[in-house]
Coordinates of C-alpha atoms and ligand atoms in Angstrom, one line a residue:
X1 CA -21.4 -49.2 43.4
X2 CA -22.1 -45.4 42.4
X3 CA -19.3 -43.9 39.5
X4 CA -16.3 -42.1 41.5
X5 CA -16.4 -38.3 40.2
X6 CA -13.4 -37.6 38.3
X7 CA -11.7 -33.9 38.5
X8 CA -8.6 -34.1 36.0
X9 CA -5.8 -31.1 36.5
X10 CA -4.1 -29.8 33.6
X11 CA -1.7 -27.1 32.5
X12 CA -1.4 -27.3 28.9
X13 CA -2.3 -29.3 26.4
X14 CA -4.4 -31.8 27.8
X15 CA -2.8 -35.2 26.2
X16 CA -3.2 -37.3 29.2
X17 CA -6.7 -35.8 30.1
X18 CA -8.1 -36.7 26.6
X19 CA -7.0 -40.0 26.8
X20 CA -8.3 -40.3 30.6
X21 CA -11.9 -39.0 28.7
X22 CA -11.7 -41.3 25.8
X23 CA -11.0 -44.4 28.4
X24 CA -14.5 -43.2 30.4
X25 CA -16.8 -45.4 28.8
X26 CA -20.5 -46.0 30.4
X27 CA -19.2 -49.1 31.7
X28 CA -16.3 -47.6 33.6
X29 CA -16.2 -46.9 37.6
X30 CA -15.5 -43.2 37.3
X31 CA -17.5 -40.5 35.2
X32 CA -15.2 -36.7 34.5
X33 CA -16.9 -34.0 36.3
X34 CA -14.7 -31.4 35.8
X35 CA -11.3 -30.5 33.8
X36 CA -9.5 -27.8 35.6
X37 CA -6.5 -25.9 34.4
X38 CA -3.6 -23.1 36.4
X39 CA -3.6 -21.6 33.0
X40 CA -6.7 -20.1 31.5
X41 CA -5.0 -20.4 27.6
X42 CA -4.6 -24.3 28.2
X43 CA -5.0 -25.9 25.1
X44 CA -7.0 -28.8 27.2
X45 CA -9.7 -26.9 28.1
X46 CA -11.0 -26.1 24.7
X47 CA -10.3 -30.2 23.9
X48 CA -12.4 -30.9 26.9
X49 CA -15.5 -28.5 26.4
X50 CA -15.2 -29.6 23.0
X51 CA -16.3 -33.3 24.5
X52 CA -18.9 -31.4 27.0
X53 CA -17.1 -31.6 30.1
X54 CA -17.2 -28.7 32.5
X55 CA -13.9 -26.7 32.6
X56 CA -12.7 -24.6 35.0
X57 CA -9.0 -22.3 35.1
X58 CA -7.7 -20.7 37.9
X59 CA -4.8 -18.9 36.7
X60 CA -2.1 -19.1 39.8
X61 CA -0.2 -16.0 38.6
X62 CA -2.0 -13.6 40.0
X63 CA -1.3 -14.9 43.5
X64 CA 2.5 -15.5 43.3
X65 CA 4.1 -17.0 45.8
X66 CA 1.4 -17.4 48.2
X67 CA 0.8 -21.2 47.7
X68 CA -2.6 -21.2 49.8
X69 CA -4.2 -18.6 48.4
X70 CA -4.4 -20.2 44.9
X71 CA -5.1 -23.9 46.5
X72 CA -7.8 -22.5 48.1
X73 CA -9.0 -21.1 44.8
X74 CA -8.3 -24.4 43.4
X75 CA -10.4 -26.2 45.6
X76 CA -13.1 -24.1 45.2
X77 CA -14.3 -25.7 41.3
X78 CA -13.0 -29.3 42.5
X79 CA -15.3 -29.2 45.7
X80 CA -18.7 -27.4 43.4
X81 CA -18.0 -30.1 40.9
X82 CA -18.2 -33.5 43.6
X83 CA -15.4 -34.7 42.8
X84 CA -13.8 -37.3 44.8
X85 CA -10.7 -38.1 43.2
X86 CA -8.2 -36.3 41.4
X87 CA -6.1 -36.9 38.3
X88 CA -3.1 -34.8 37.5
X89 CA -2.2 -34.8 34.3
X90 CA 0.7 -32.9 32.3
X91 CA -0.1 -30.5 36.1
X92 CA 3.0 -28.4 35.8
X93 CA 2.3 -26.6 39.6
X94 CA 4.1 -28.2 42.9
X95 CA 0.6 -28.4 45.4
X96 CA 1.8 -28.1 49.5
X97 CA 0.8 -30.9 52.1
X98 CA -2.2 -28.6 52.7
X99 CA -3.6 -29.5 49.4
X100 CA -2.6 -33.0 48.7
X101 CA -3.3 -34.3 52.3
X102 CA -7.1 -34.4 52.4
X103 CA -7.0 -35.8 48.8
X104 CA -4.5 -38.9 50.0
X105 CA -5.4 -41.9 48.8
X106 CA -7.8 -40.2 46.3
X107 CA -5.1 -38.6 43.9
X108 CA -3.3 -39.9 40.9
X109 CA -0.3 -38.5 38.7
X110 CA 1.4 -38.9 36.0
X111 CA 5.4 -38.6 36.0
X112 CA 8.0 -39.5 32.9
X113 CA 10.2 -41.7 34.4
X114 CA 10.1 -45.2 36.2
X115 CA 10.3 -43.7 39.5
X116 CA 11.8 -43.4 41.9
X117 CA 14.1 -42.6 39.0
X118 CA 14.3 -38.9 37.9
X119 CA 11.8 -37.3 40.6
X120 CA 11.1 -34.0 38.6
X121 CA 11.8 -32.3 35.3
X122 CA 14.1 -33.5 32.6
X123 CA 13.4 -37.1 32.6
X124 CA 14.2 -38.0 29.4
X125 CA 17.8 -35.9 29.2
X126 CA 18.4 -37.6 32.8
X127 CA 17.7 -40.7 31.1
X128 CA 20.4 -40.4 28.3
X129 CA 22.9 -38.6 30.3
X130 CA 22.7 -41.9 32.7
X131 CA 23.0 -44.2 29.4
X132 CA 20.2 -45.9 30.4
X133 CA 18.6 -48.8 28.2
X134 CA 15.2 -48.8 29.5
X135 CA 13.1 -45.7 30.5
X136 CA 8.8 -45.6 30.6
X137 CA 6.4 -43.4 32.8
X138 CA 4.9 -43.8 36.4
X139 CA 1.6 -43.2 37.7
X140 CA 1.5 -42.6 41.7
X141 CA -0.3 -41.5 44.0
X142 CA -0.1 -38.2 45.2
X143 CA 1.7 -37.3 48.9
X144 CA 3.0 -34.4 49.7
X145 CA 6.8 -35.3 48.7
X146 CA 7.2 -34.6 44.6
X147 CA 6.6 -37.8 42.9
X148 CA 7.4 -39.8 45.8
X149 CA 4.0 -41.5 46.6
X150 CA 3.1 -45.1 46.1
X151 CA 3.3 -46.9 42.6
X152 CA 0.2 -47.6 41.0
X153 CA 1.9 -48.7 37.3
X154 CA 4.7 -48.4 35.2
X155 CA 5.3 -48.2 31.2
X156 CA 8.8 -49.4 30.2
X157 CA 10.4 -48.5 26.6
X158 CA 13.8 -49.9 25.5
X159 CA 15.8 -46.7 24.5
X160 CA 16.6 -46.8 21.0
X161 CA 20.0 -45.6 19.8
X162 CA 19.8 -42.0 18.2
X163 CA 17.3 -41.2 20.7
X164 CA 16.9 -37.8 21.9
X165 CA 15.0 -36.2 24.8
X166 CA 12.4 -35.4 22.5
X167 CA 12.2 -38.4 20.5
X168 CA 12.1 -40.0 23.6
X169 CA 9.9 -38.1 25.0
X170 CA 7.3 -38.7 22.6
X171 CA 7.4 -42.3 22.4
X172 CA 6.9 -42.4 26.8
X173 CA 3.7 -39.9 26.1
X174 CA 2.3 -42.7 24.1
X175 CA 2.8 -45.4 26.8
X176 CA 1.2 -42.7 29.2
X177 CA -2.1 -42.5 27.0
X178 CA -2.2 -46.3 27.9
X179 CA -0.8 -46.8 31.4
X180 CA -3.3 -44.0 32.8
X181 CA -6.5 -45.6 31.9
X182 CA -5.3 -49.1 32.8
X183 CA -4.4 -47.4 36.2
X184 CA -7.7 -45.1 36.4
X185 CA -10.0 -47.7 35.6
X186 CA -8.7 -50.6 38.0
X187 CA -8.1 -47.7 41.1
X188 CA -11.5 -46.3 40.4
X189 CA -13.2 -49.9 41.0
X190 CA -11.0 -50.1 44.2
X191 CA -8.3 -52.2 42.9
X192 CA -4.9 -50.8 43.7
X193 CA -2.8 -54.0 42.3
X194 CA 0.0 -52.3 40.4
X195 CA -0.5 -52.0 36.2
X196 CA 2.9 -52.8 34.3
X197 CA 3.0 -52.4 30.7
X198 CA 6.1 -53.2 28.5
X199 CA 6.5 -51.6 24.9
X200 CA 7.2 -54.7 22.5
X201 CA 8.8 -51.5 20.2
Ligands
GRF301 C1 3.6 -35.4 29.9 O1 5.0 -35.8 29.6 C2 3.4 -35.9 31.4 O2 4.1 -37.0 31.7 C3 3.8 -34.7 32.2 O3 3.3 -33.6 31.4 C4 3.5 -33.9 30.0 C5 2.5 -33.3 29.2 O4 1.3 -34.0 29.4 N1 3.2 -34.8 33.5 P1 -0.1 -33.6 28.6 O5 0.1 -33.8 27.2 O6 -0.5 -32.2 28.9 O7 -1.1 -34.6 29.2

């Protein structure tokens, strides 16, 4: 069975992505063709031509609010480098139904929460604000609702008194470097069985 070709979206520092690259062994049923950022200063890019992956920005500001015009742009790296399935990771832009529609089924994010708790931003203040115990990360697949589209795995934490959202927020980015590749590498070989990781912290 030939490699899927892996384009991996970014808009900052690239955390997620590096640990998608370092996952991508020879033995593993995807291969990175392209890291592709909204913001041409992205930390990630220099990370990921630092490992000899191709990297590509397309900075959406210049087209303000007109949604399409920048997808198109978008497209236009993803479709020169093959790729035929799409990781978002730390991808801070909202993508229309246009977009995400001809990549369903072939598009994968990463969300801070155990959805369908705390769709959107401020996960881990949501989280403590509700007093919850446990909180983790989600990956999905992408539809065009905001993290709304089918599970694929889920990294639970116990929250640990004193926490704060950035305390907690950095111990869920560390379950993230582990549930994404567990995810990537059993969707890439066709599996879609759920991944569930629990912290023993
Ligand atoms: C992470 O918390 C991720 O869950 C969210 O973006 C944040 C930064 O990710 N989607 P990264 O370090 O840029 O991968």
């Amino acid at each position: 069975m030939s490699k899927r070709k892996l384009a991996i979206l970014i808009s900052g520092g690239g955390s997620n992505m590096l640990a998608l690259l370092d996952s991508m062994g020879a033995d593993h049923p995807a291969e990175p063709v392209l890291v592709l950022s909204n913001d041409p200063q992205a930390a990630g890019l220099a990370r990921a031509a630092a490992r000899g992956i191709p990297v590509a920005a397309v900075d959406h500001r210049p087209f303000g609010g007109d949604r399409a015009a920048f997808e198109a742009a978008l497209s236009a790296p993803i479709a020169a480098s093959g790729a035929d399935l799409i990781c978002l990771a730390g991808f801070m832009r909202v993508l229309t139904e246009g977009f995400v529609s001809p990549w369903d089924g072939r598009m994968l994010n990463i969300h801070p929460s155990l959805l369908p708790k705390y769709k959107g931003l401020h996960t881990h203040a949501r989280a403590l604000a509700a007093g919850d115990t446990d909180h983790g990360c989600t990956v999905h697949g992408v539809t065009p609702l905001l993290d709304d589209g089918p599970i694929l795995g889920q990294a639970r934490l116990r929250v640990a008194a004193g926490d704060t959202p950035d305390t907690l927020a950095a111990r869920v980015l560390k379950l993230e470097h582990q549930l994404y590749p567990a995810v990537l590498r059993r969707f890439a070989a066709g599996d879609e069985t759920p991944v569930f990781l629990d912290a023993q912290d």
